CSV table of C-alpha atoms and ligand atoms in Angstrom, one decimal:
chain,number,residue,atom,x,y,z
J,1,MET,CA,152.2,198.5,126.1
J,2,ALA,CA,152.6,194.4,126.1
J,3,LYS,CA,151.7,192.9,129.4
J,4,LYS,CA,155.0,192.0,131.3
J,5,MET,CA,155.7,188.4,131.8
J,6,TYR,CA,156.8,186.7,134.9
J,7,PHE,CA,157.0,183.0,135.9
J,8,GLN,CA,155.7,183.5,139.4
J,9,GLU,CA,154.5,187.0,139.3
J,10,GLU,CA,153.1,187.3,142.7
J,11,ILE,CA,156.4,186.4,144.2
J,12,GLU,CA,158.7,188.3,141.5
J,13,THR,CA,156.6,191.3,141.8
J,14,MET,CA,156.1,191.3,145.9
J,15,PRO,CA,155.9,194.4,147.6
J,16,VAL,CA,159.4,195.0,149.4
J,17,GLU,CA,157.9,195.0,152.8
J,18,LYS,CA,156.4,191.6,152.3
J,19,ILE,CA,159.5,190.1,150.7
J,20,LYS,CA,161.4,191.1,154.1
J,21,ALA,CA,158.7,189.6,156.1
J,22,LEU,CA,158.8,186.4,154.4
J,23,GLN,CA,162.5,186.4,154.1
J,24,GLU,CA,162.4,187.0,158.1
J,25,GLU,CA,160.1,184.1,158.6
J,26,LYS,CA,161.8,181.7,156.5
J,27,PHE,CA,165.5,182.5,158.0
J,28,LEU,CA,164.3,182.0,161.5
J,29,LYS,CA,163.1,178.4,160.8
J,30,GLN,CA,166.1,178.0,158.6
J,31,VAL,CA,168.6,178.7,161.3
J,32,LYS,CA,166.8,176.5,163.8
J,33,TYR,CA,166.9,173.6,161.2
J,34,VAL,CA,170.5,173.9,160.6
J,35,TYR,CA,171.2,174.1,164.1
J,36,ASP,CA,169.2,170.9,164.6
J,37,ASN,CA,170.3,169.1,161.6
J,38,ASN,CA,174.1,169.9,161.1
J,39,GLU,CA,176.6,169.0,163.5
J,40,TYR,CA,179.4,171.2,161.8
J,41,TYR,CA,177.4,174.4,161.8
J,42,ARG,CA,176.2,173.7,165.3
J,43,ASN,CA,179.5,173.6,166.3
J,44,LEU,CA,180.7,177.0,164.9
J,45,MET,CA,177.3,178.4,166.5
J,46,ASP,CA,178.5,177.2,169.8
J,47,GLU,CA,182.1,178.3,169.4
J,48,LYS,CA,180.5,181.8,168.7
J,49,GLY,CA,178.3,181.6,171.7
J,50,VAL,CA,175.0,182.0,169.7
J,51,LYS,CA,172.0,179.7,170.1
J,52,PRO,CA,168.8,179.7,167.6
J,53,GLU,CA,167.2,181.4,170.4
J,54,ASP,CA,169.2,184.3,170.0
J,55,ILE,CA,168.3,185.0,166.7
J,56,LYS,CA,165.1,186.7,166.7
J,57,CYS,CA,165.0,188.9,163.6
J,58,MET,CA,166.6,189.4,160.3
J,59,GLU,CA,169.3,191.7,161.5
J,60,ASP,CA,170.5,189.1,164.2
J,61,ILE,CA,171.9,187.5,161.0
J,62,SER,CA,175.2,189.5,161.8
J,63,LYS,CA,175.7,187.3,165.2
J,64,LEU,CA,176.0,184.1,163.3
J,65,PRO,CA,179.3,182.8,162.1
J,66,PHE,CA,180.1,182.6,158.3
J,67,LEU,CA,180.9,179.7,156.1
J,68,THR,CA,183.8,179.6,154.0
J,69,LYS,CA,185.0,177.4,150.7
J,70,ASN,CA,187.6,176.1,153.2
J,71,ASP,CA,184.6,174.7,155.6
J,72,LEU,CA,183.0,173.1,153.0
J,73,ARG,CA,186.1,171.2,152.1
J,74,GLU,CA,186.7,170.4,155.6
J,75,ALA,CA,183.0,168.9,155.9
J,76,TYR,CA,183.4,167.1,152.6
J,77,PRO,CA,181.5,164.8,151.6
J,78,TYR,CA,178.4,164.6,154.2
J,79,GLY,CA,179.5,167.1,156.7
J,80,LEU,CA,177.0,169.9,155.9
J,81,LEU,CA,174.3,167.5,154.8
J,82,CYS,CA,170.9,168.3,157.0
J,83,ARG,CA,169.1,165.2,155.5
J,84,PRO,CA,169.9,161.8,155.3
J,85,VAL,CA,171.3,160.4,151.8
J,86,LYS,CA,168.1,158.6,151.2
J,87,ASP,CA,166.2,161.9,151.3
J,88,CYS,CA,168.7,163.3,148.5
J,89,VAL,CA,168.1,162.7,144.7
J,90,ARG,CA,171.1,164.3,143.3
J,91,ILE,CA,174.5,165.8,143.7
J,92,HIS,CA,176.4,168.7,142.0
J,93,SER,CA,180.0,169.6,142.4
J,94,THR,CA,182.0,172.7,141.7
J,95,SER,CA,184.8,172.7,138.8
J,96,GLY,CA,187.3,172.5,141.9
J,97,THR,CA,190.5,174.3,140.3
J,98,THR,CA,191.7,174.8,143.4
J,99,GLY,CA,191.9,172.1,146.1
J,100,ARG,CA,189.0,169.6,146.9
J,101,ARG,CA,186.0,169.6,145.3
J,102,VAL,CA,183.0,170.8,147.1
J,103,VAL,CA,179.8,168.7,146.7
J,104,ALA,CA,176.5,170.0,147.1
J,105,PHE,CA,173.5,167.9,147.6
J,106,TYR,CA,169.8,168.3,146.6
J,107,THR,CA,166.4,166.7,147.9
J,108,GLN,CA,163.6,166.7,145.2
J,109,ASN,CA,162.2,170.0,146.6
J,110,ASP,CA,165.6,171.8,146.0
J,111,ILE,CA,165.8,170.9,142.7
J,112,ASP,CA,162.3,171.9,141.8
J,113,LEU,CA,162.9,175.5,143.8
J,114,TRP,CA,166.2,175.7,141.8
J,115,ALA,CA,164.5,174.8,138.7
J,116,GLU,CA,161.9,177.4,139.2
J,117,CYS,CA,164.9,180.3,139.8
J,118,CYS,CA,166.0,179.3,136.2
J,119,ALA,CA,162.6,179.4,134.7
J,120,ARG,CA,162.1,183.1,136.4
J,121,ALA,CA,165.3,183.6,134.3
J,122,ILE,CA,164.2,182.3,130.9
J,123,VAL,CA,160.7,184.3,131.3
J,124,ALA,CA,162.7,187.3,132.0
J,125,ALA,CA,164.6,186.7,128.7
J,126,GLY,CA,161.4,187.0,127.0
J,127,GLY,CA,161.2,182.8,126.9
J,128,SER,CA,157.9,181.2,127.0
J,129,GLU,CA,156.6,177.6,125.9
J,130,LYS,CA,156.9,178.7,122.2
J,131,ASP,CA,160.6,178.7,122.7
J,132,VAL,CA,163.2,176.7,121.7
J,133,VAL,CA,166.1,176.8,124.2
J,134,GLN,CA,169.5,175.4,123.5
J,135,VAL,CA,171.5,174.4,126.4
J,136,ALA,CA,174.9,174.6,125.6
J,137,TYR,CA,176.5,174.8,129.2
J,138,GLY,CA,178.2,171.7,129.9
J,139,TYR,CA,175.9,168.4,131.4
J,140,GLY,CA,177.1,166.4,134.2
J,141,LEU,CA,178.4,167.6,137.9
J,142,PHE,CA,178.7,171.2,136.6
J,143,THR,CA,175.3,173.0,137.5
J,144,GLY,CA,174.9,175.0,134.4
J,145,GLY,CA,173.6,172.3,132.2
J,146,ALA,CA,171.2,171.0,134.7
J,147,GLY,CA,170.1,174.2,136.1
J,148,LEU,CA,168.8,175.6,132.6
J,149,HIS,CA,167.7,172.5,131.6
J,150,ASP,CA,165.4,171.7,134.3
J,151,GLY,CA,164.2,175.7,134.2
J,152,SER,CA,163.4,175.1,130.4
J,153,HIS,CA,161.5,172.4,131.2
J,154,LYS,CA,159.6,174.0,133.9
J,155,VAL,CA,158.7,177.0,131.4
J,156,GLY,CA,157.6,174.4,128.9
J,157,SER,CA,160.2,175.5,126.2
J,158,LEU,CA,161.3,173.0,123.8
J,159,THR,CA,164.5,172.0,125.4
J,160,ILE,CA,167.7,170.8,123.3
J,161,PRO,CA,170.2,169.5,125.6
J,162,MET,CA,173.1,169.9,123.7
J,163,SER,CA,175.8,170.2,126.5
J,164,SER,CA,179.0,172.2,125.6
J,165,GLY,CA,181.5,171.6,122.7
J,166,ASN,CA,180.9,170.1,119.0
J,167,THR,CA,180.5,173.7,117.8
J,168,GLU,CA,179.4,173.1,114.5
J,169,ARG,CA,177.0,170.5,115.2
J,170,GLN,CA,175.9,173.0,117.8
J,171,ILE,CA,175.2,175.7,115.2
J,172,GLN,CA,173.5,173.2,112.6
J,173,PHE,CA,170.9,172.0,115.2
J,174,MET,CA,170.3,175.9,116.2
J,175,LYS,CA,169.5,176.5,112.6
J,176,ASP,CA,167.8,173.5,111.8
J,177,LEU,CA,165.6,173.5,115.1
J,178,ASN,CA,165.2,177.0,114.9
J,179,ALA,CA,166.5,177.7,118.5
J,180,THR,CA,165.2,181.1,120.0
J,181,ILE,CA,167.3,181.0,123.1
J,182,LEU,CA,170.7,180.0,123.7
J,183,CYS,CA,172.1,179.1,127.1
J,184,CYS,CA,176.1,178.9,127.7
J,185,THR,CA,178.9,180.7,129.2
J,186,PRO,CA,179.5,184.0,127.8
J,187,SER,CA,183.2,182.9,126.3
J,188,TYR,CA,181.5,179.9,124.7
J,189,ALA,CA,178.8,182.4,123.3
J,190,ALA,CA,181.6,184.4,121.8
J,191,TYR,CA,183.1,181.3,120.3
J,192,ILE,CA,179.8,180.2,118.9
J,193,GLY,CA,179.4,183.7,117.1
J,194,GLU,CA,182.9,183.5,115.8
J,195,LYS,CA,182.2,180.0,114.5
J,196,LEU,CA,179.0,180.8,112.9
J,197,HIS,CA,180.7,183.3,110.9
J,198,ASP,CA,183.5,181.0,109.8
J,199,MET,CA,181.0,178.6,108.6
J,200,GLY,CA,179.7,181.3,106.1
J,201,MET,CA,176.7,182.3,107.9
J,202,THR,CA,175.4,185.3,109.8
J,203,ALA,CA,172.9,186.5,112.5
J,204,ASP,CA,170.3,186.4,109.8
J,205,ASP,CA,170.9,182.6,109.2
J,206,ILE,CA,169.7,181.4,112.6
J,207,ASN,CA,166.7,182.4,114.6
J,208,LEU,CA,167.9,183.2,118.2
J,209,LYS,CA,166.5,186.4,119.7
J,210,ALA,CA,168.0,185.9,123.4
J,211,GLY,CA,171.0,184.6,125.2
J,212,ILE,CA,171.5,183.6,129.0
J,213,PHE,CA,174.7,183.8,129.8
J,214,GLY,CA,176.7,183.4,133.0
J,215,ALA,CA,179.0,181.3,135.3
J,216,GLU,CA,182.2,183.6,134.5
J,217,PRO,CA,182.8,187.3,134.8
J,218,TRP,CA,182.0,189.2,131.4
J,219,THR,CA,182.1,192.9,130.6
J,220,GLU,CA,179.6,195.1,128.8
J,221,GLU,CA,181.7,195.1,126.0
J,222,MET,CA,181.9,191.7,125.9
J,223,ARG,CA,178.0,191.8,126.1
J,224,HIS,CA,177.8,194.0,123.2
J,225,SER,CA,180.2,192.0,120.8
J,226,ILE,CA,177.9,188.8,121.5
J,227,GLU,CA,174.8,190.7,120.7
J,228,GLN,CA,176.1,191.9,117.7
J,229,SER,CA,177.5,188.4,116.2
J,230,LEU,CA,174.6,186.4,117.2
J,231,GLY,CA,171.9,188.9,116.4
J,232,ILE,CA,170.5,188.7,120.1
J,233,LYS,CA,169.7,190.4,123.4
J,234,ALA,CA,172.3,188.9,125.9
J,235,TYR,CA,171.2,188.4,129.5
J,236,ASP,CA,173.4,187.9,132.5
J,237,ILE,CA,173.0,184.9,135.0
J,238,TYR,CA,174.4,184.2,138.3
J,239,GLY,CA,174.7,181.5,140.8
J,240,LEU,CA,177.0,178.9,142.4
J,241,THR,CA,176.9,175.5,143.2
J,242,GLU,CA,177.0,176.0,146.9
J,243,ILE,CA,173.7,177.7,147.1
J,244,SER,CA,172.3,175.9,144.4
J,245,GLY,CA,173.7,176.5,140.8
J,246,PRO,CA,172.6,179.3,137.9
J,247,GLY,CA,169.6,181.3,139.0
J,248,VAL,CA,170.5,182.7,142.2
J,249,SER,CA,170.1,185.8,140.3
J,250,PHE,CA,169.2,187.0,136.8
J,251,GLU,CA,169.0,189.9,134.4
J,252,CYS,CA,165.7,191.2,133.1
J,253,GLU,CA,164.8,193.6,130.2
J,254,ALA,CA,166.5,196.7,131.8
J,255,GLN,CA,170.3,194.8,131.7
J,256,SER,CA,171.4,196.6,134.7
J,257,GLY,CA,172.3,194.3,137.4
J,258,MET,CA,170.8,191.0,138.4
J,259,HIS,CA,167.6,190.5,140.5
J,260,ILE,CA,168.5,188.3,143.4
J,261,ASN,CA,165.5,185.6,144.2
J,262,GLU,CA,164.8,187.0,147.6
J,263,ASP,CA,162.3,184.5,148.6
J,264,HIS,CA,165.1,181.8,148.6
J,265,PHE,CA,168.3,183.6,149.2
J,266,TYR,CA,169.0,186.3,151.7
J,267,ALA,CA,172.4,188.6,150.6
J,268,GLU,CA,174.7,190.6,152.3
J,269,VAL,CA,178.0,192.4,151.4
J,270,ILE,CA,180.6,192.5,153.5
J,271,ASP,CA,184.2,194.0,154.0
J,272,PRO,CA,186.1,191.0,152.9
J,273,ASP,CA,188.9,192.0,155.3
J,274,THR,CA,186.9,192.7,158.7
J,275,GLY,CA,183.7,190.8,158.0
J,276,GLU,CA,181.8,193.8,158.7
J,277,VAL,CA,178.2,194.2,156.9
J,278,LEU,CA,178.3,196.9,154.6
J,279,PRO,CA,175.6,199.5,153.8
J,280,GLU,CA,173.7,198.7,150.6
J,281,GLY,CA,175.4,200.6,147.6
J,282,SER,CA,178.9,199.8,148.9
J,283,GLU,CA,181.3,197.3,147.1
J,284,GLY,CA,182.4,194.0,149.1
J,285,GLU,CA,181.9,190.5,149.3
J,286,LEU,CA,178.5,188.9,148.6
J,287,VAL,CA,177.3,186.5,151.2
J,288,PHE,CA,174.4,184.3,150.8
J,289,THR,CA,172.2,182.4,153.6
J,290,SER,CA,169.8,180.2,152.0
J,291,LEU,CA,166.2,180.6,153.2
J,292,ASP,CA,164.4,177.3,152.5
J,293,LYS,CA,167.0,174.6,151.3
J,294,GLU,CA,166.5,171.2,152.7
J,295,ALA,CA,169.5,168.9,151.8
J,296,PHE,CA,172.5,171.7,151.9
J,297,PRO,CA,171.3,174.9,153.7
J,298,LEU,CA,174.1,177.0,154.1
J,299,LEU,CA,173.9,180.6,156.4
J,300,ARG,CA,176.2,183.0,155.7
J,301,TYR,CA,178.2,181.4,152.9
J,302,ARG,CA,181.1,183.9,151.9
J,303,THR,CA,181.1,183.9,148.0
J,304,ARG,CA,184.5,185.6,147.3
J,305,ASP,CA,182.6,187.4,144.4
J,306,LEU,CA,182.6,191.3,144.8
J,307,VAL,CA,179.4,193.0,144.1
J,308,VAL,CA,177.3,196.2,144.9
J,309,LEU,CA,173.6,195.7,145.7
J,310,LYS,CA,171.2,198.0,144.9
J,311,ARG,CA,167.3,198.1,145.5
J,312,GLU,CA,165.6,200.3,143.3
J,313,GLN,CA,162.5,200.4,141.1
J,314,CYS,CA,163.0,198.5,138.1
J,315,SER,CA,161.2,199.0,134.5
J,316,CYS,CA,160.5,195.2,134.7
J,317,GLY,CA,158.3,195.4,137.6
J,318,ARG,CA,160.2,193.1,139.5
J,319,THR,CA,160.7,194.0,143.0
J,320,HIS,CA,163.8,191.9,144.4
J,321,ILE,CA,167.1,193.5,145.1
J,322,LYS,CA,169.5,193.7,142.3
J,323,MET,CA,173.5,192.9,142.6
J,324,CYS,CA,175.9,194.5,139.6
J,325,LYS,CA,177.7,192.2,137.6
J,326,PRO,CA,180.6,190.5,139.8
J,327,LYS,CA,183.7,192.4,139.1
J,328,GLY,CA,185.3,189.0,139.7
J,329,ARG,CA,186.0,186.8,142.3
J,330,SER,CA,188.4,188.2,145.2
J,331,ASP,CA,190.6,185.7,144.4
J,332,ASP,CA,190.6,186.5,140.5
J,333,MET,CA,192.2,189.7,141.3
J,334,MET,CA,195.8,190.0,140.9
J,335,ILE,CA,198.3,192.0,142.4
J,336,ILE,CA,201.0,193.0,139.9
J,337,ARG,CA,203.9,195.1,141.0
J,338,GLY,CA,201.6,196.1,144.1
J,339,VAL,CA,198.8,197.0,141.9
J,340,ASN,CA,195.3,195.6,141.7
J,341,VAL,CA,194.6,194.4,138.5
J,342,PHE,CA,191.1,192.3,137.4
J,343,PRO,CA,190.9,190.5,134.2
J,344,SER,CA,187.8,192.2,133.4
J,345,GLN,CA,189.7,195.7,133.1
J,346,ILE,CA,191.8,193.9,130.6
J,347,GLU,CA,188.7,192.6,128.5
J,348,THR,CA,187.3,196.0,128.7
J,349,VAL,CA,190.3,197.9,127.2
J,350,LEU,CA,190.5,194.9,124.3
J,351,LEU,CA,187.1,195.3,123.3
J,352,LYS,CA,187.0,199.0,123.3
J,353,CYS,CA,189.9,199.1,121.1
J,354,GLY,CA,188.4,196.9,118.5
J,355,TYR,CA,190.4,193.8,119.6
J,356,THR,CA,189.1,190.2,119.9
J,357,PRO,CA,187.7,188.8,123.4
J,358,ASN,CA,190.6,186.1,122.7
J,359,TYR,CA,193.1,187.0,125.2
J,360,GLN,CA,195.4,185.4,127.8
J,361,ILE,CA,197.1,186.8,130.7
J,362,MET,CA,200.3,185.6,131.9
J,363,VAL,CA,202.1,186.6,135.2
J,364,ASP,CA,205.3,185.1,136.4
J,365,ARG,CA,208.3,186.6,139.0
J,366,ILE,CA,211.5,186.8,137.8
J,367,GLY,CA,213.8,187.6,140.7
J,368,ASN,CA,212.0,190.1,142.6
J,369,GLU,CA,210.2,191.6,139.7
J,370,ASP,CA,206.7,190.8,138.4
J,371,THR,CA,206.5,190.1,134.8
J,372,PHE,CA,203.0,190.5,133.1
J,373,ASP,CA,202.5,189.7,129.8
J,374,ILE,CA,199.0,189.9,127.6
J,375,ASN,CA,198.4,187.9,124.4
J,376,VAL,CA,195.7,189.3,122.5
J,377,GLU,CA,194.6,187.6,119.2
J,378,LEU,CA,194.1,189.7,115.9
J,379,SER,CA,191.1,189.2,113.8
J,380,GLU,CA,191.4,188.1,110.0
J,381,GLU,CA,190.7,191.6,109.0
J,382,GLN,CA,193.2,193.2,111.5
J,383,PHE,CA,195.9,190.5,110.5
J,384,LYS,CA,195.4,191.6,106.8
J,385,GLN,CA,195.3,195.1,107.5
J,386,MET,CA,198.8,194.5,109.7
J,387,LYS,CA,200.7,193.2,107.1
J,388,GLU,CA,204.0,195.5,107.7
J,389,ASP,CA,206.0,195.2,110.8
J,390,GLU,CA,205.5,198.7,111.5
J,391,ASP,CA,201.7,198.8,111.6
J,392,LEU,CA,201.8,195.9,113.8
J,393,GLU,CA,204.3,197.8,116.3
J,394,LYS,CA,201.9,201.1,116.1
J,395,ALA,CA,199.1,199.1,117.0
J,396,ARG,CA,200.9,197.3,119.8
J,397,LYS,CA,202.0,200.8,121.2
J,398,SER,CA,198.8,202.3,121.2
J,399,LEU,CA,197.1,199.3,122.9
J,400,THR,CA,200.0,199.2,125.7
J,401,GLY,CA,199.1,203.0,126.1
J,402,ALA,CA,195.4,202.2,126.7
J,403,MET,CA,196.3,199.2,129.3
J,404,VAL,CA,198.7,201.4,131.1
J,405,GLN,CA,196.0,204.2,131.4
J,406,MET,CA,193.5,201.4,132.6
J,407,LEU,CA,195.9,199.5,134.9
J,408,GLY,CA,198.2,202.0,136.0
J,409,ILE,CA,201.2,199.5,135.3
J,410,ARG,CA,202.4,198.4,132.0
J,411,PRO,CA,202.0,195.0,130.7
J,412,LYS,CA,204.1,193.9,127.7
J,413,MET,CA,201.4,193.2,124.9
J,414,HIS,CA,201.8,190.6,122.2
J,415,LEU,CA,199.5,190.8,119.1
J,416,LEU,CA,199.2,187.2,117.8
J,417,PRO,CA,197.9,185.8,114.5
J,418,PRO,CA,194.1,184.7,114.1
J,419,LYS,CA,193.1,181.5,115.8
J,420,SER,CA,196.3,181.3,118.2
J,421,ILE,CA,194.5,181.2,121.7
J,422,VAL,CA,192.6,178.0,122.6
J,423,ARG,CA,188.7,178.7,122.5
J,424,SER,CA,186.7,178.1,125.8
J,425,GLU,CA,183.6,175.6,125.5
J,426,GLY,CA,182.9,176.3,129.4
J,427,LYS,CA,184.7,178.7,131.8
J,428,ALA,CA,187.4,180.5,130.1
J,429,VAL,CA,190.9,180.5,131.7
J,430,ARG,CA,192.2,184.1,131.4
J,431,VAL,CA,194.9,183.8,133.5
J,432,VAL,CA,198.0,181.9,134.1
J,433,ASP,CA,199.8,182.9,137.2
J,434,LYS,CA,203.1,181.1,137.6
J,435,ARG,CA,204.1,183.0,140.6
J,436,LYS,CA,202.0,180.4,142.4
J,437,LEU,CA,204.1,177.5,141.3
J,438,HIS,CA,207.0,179.2,143.0
J,439,ASP,CA,205.4,179.8,146.1
X,501,ADP,P1,183.3,177.0,140.7
X,501,ADP,O1,183.8,177.7,142.2
X,501,ADP,O2,184.4,175.9,140.9
X,501,ADP,O3,183.9,177.9,139.6
X,501,ADP,P2,180.5,177.1,140.2
X,501,ADP,O4,180.6,176.8,138.9
X,501,ADP,O5,179.6,176.7,141.1
X,501,ADP,O6,182.2,176.6,140.8
X,501,ADP,O7,180.9,178.5,140.0
X,501,ADP,C1,180.4,179.5,140.7
X,501,ADP,C2,181.2,181.0,140.1
X,501,ADP,O8,181.2,181.2,139.3
X,501,ADP,C3,180.7,182.2,141.4
X,501,ADP,O9,181.0,182.2,142.5
X,501,ADP,C4,181.2,183.4,140.4
X,501,ADP,O10,182.6,183.7,141.1
X,501,ADP,C5,181.2,182.8,139.2
X,501,ADP,N1,180.1,183.2,138.1
X,501,ADP,C6,179.0,182.5,138.2
X,501,ADP,N2,177.9,183.5,137.3
X,501,ADP,C7,178.8,184.6,137.1
X,501,ADP,C8,178.4,185.8,136.3
X,501,ADP,N3,177.1,186.0,135.9
X,501,ADP,N4,179.3,186.6,136.6
X,501,ADP,C9,180.3,186.5,136.9
X,501,ADP,N5,181.0,185.4,137.8
X,501,ADP,C10,179.8,184.5,137.7
X,502,ZN,ZN1,164.4,194.2,136.7
């Protein structure tokens, strides 16, 4: 059997008891550090009547107040900074689709630890200094590009800092420079696969072996579709700007959940309504506490991502706890005619029924009634086959039936000609909810 490869073997395969002790030790220090250096969080703790001295072990974390995205907006830009600006070397920012942007600060040490997390992900996907890593996440304020870029440097791989966009050139470089690992959002990976075929090539014409895809939710069905079109093994990677960026957790060869880098982040799952901490194995909102950040440490930050945590022996040898693919953010969930609907459920049905991953969900309210439309693009092949209106209608009906079975409500399905839905180069916009405009 080939030797397993890790970027930091000792930490990644550390016995669970030892990791827990390490977490506790770092946590107690981080609480005191935040209390002493951050007025905003000190006030939250004071309001709750809890002092650093009250926090004596890891379990005492439940005494601490939560932080939410709203707190981060309120404290914008410097309110949660724990170091003077002169000690910081970089900022990043969330995409800020709703409301004010959130800005996170990094010291050089913060950047180094984050890069190591991404390096662990690259090595877990089979990367080494022999690999050529094409980073097609956006560069700039977004953490995707910078994170994988720095991680690839740590591994010693040849890094192609492509950023997203210009897809033909992307593929040309991939081919000419023999890129072996592609890093981008899954929706962009799907588009690159499509474009490759449009350019008259197949997976055999390129040298990719793996992809590291994240920053947005994607389904198992999407994974299979990308793996086929690019001829690779596709790995998930998760992260958020507030906590550092991509690489908070990453998938290994088992492709069944992402190992959380527990030496840097402590994860809890809570009931999003009551804030109560749930036992391992329950689905709930993921909450992170950073354990050794300097510039922008966050205690009990509510991510709004819905996950399940499980600690189990993994075939890869890593001991860190795993989180399942987030089902979507709690705020991605739509309530349509009183029923909870996640875009990921729709994606699953579409791909299972042989449709393309090019779709858009539109919700509106007319009078008191929610309207619910799903646009799905046909592939060239499907389009050719469905020449007759009857064929189209038959396909539409059968797809509607499959949706009703999954969702419990009936969407209006629209099958559109090829290339009629805008492709994503970053995070795909899957939902247009016009009801929000009326509020
Ligand atoms: P924004 O919150 O503005 O999108 P970020 O770029 O920091 O800013 O995005 C972080 C969020 O992206 C996470 O909280 C999560 O909802 C989503 N995300 C990141 N990676 C994944 C992934 N692998 N699967 C599903 N969702 C992900
Ligand atoms: Zn594993």
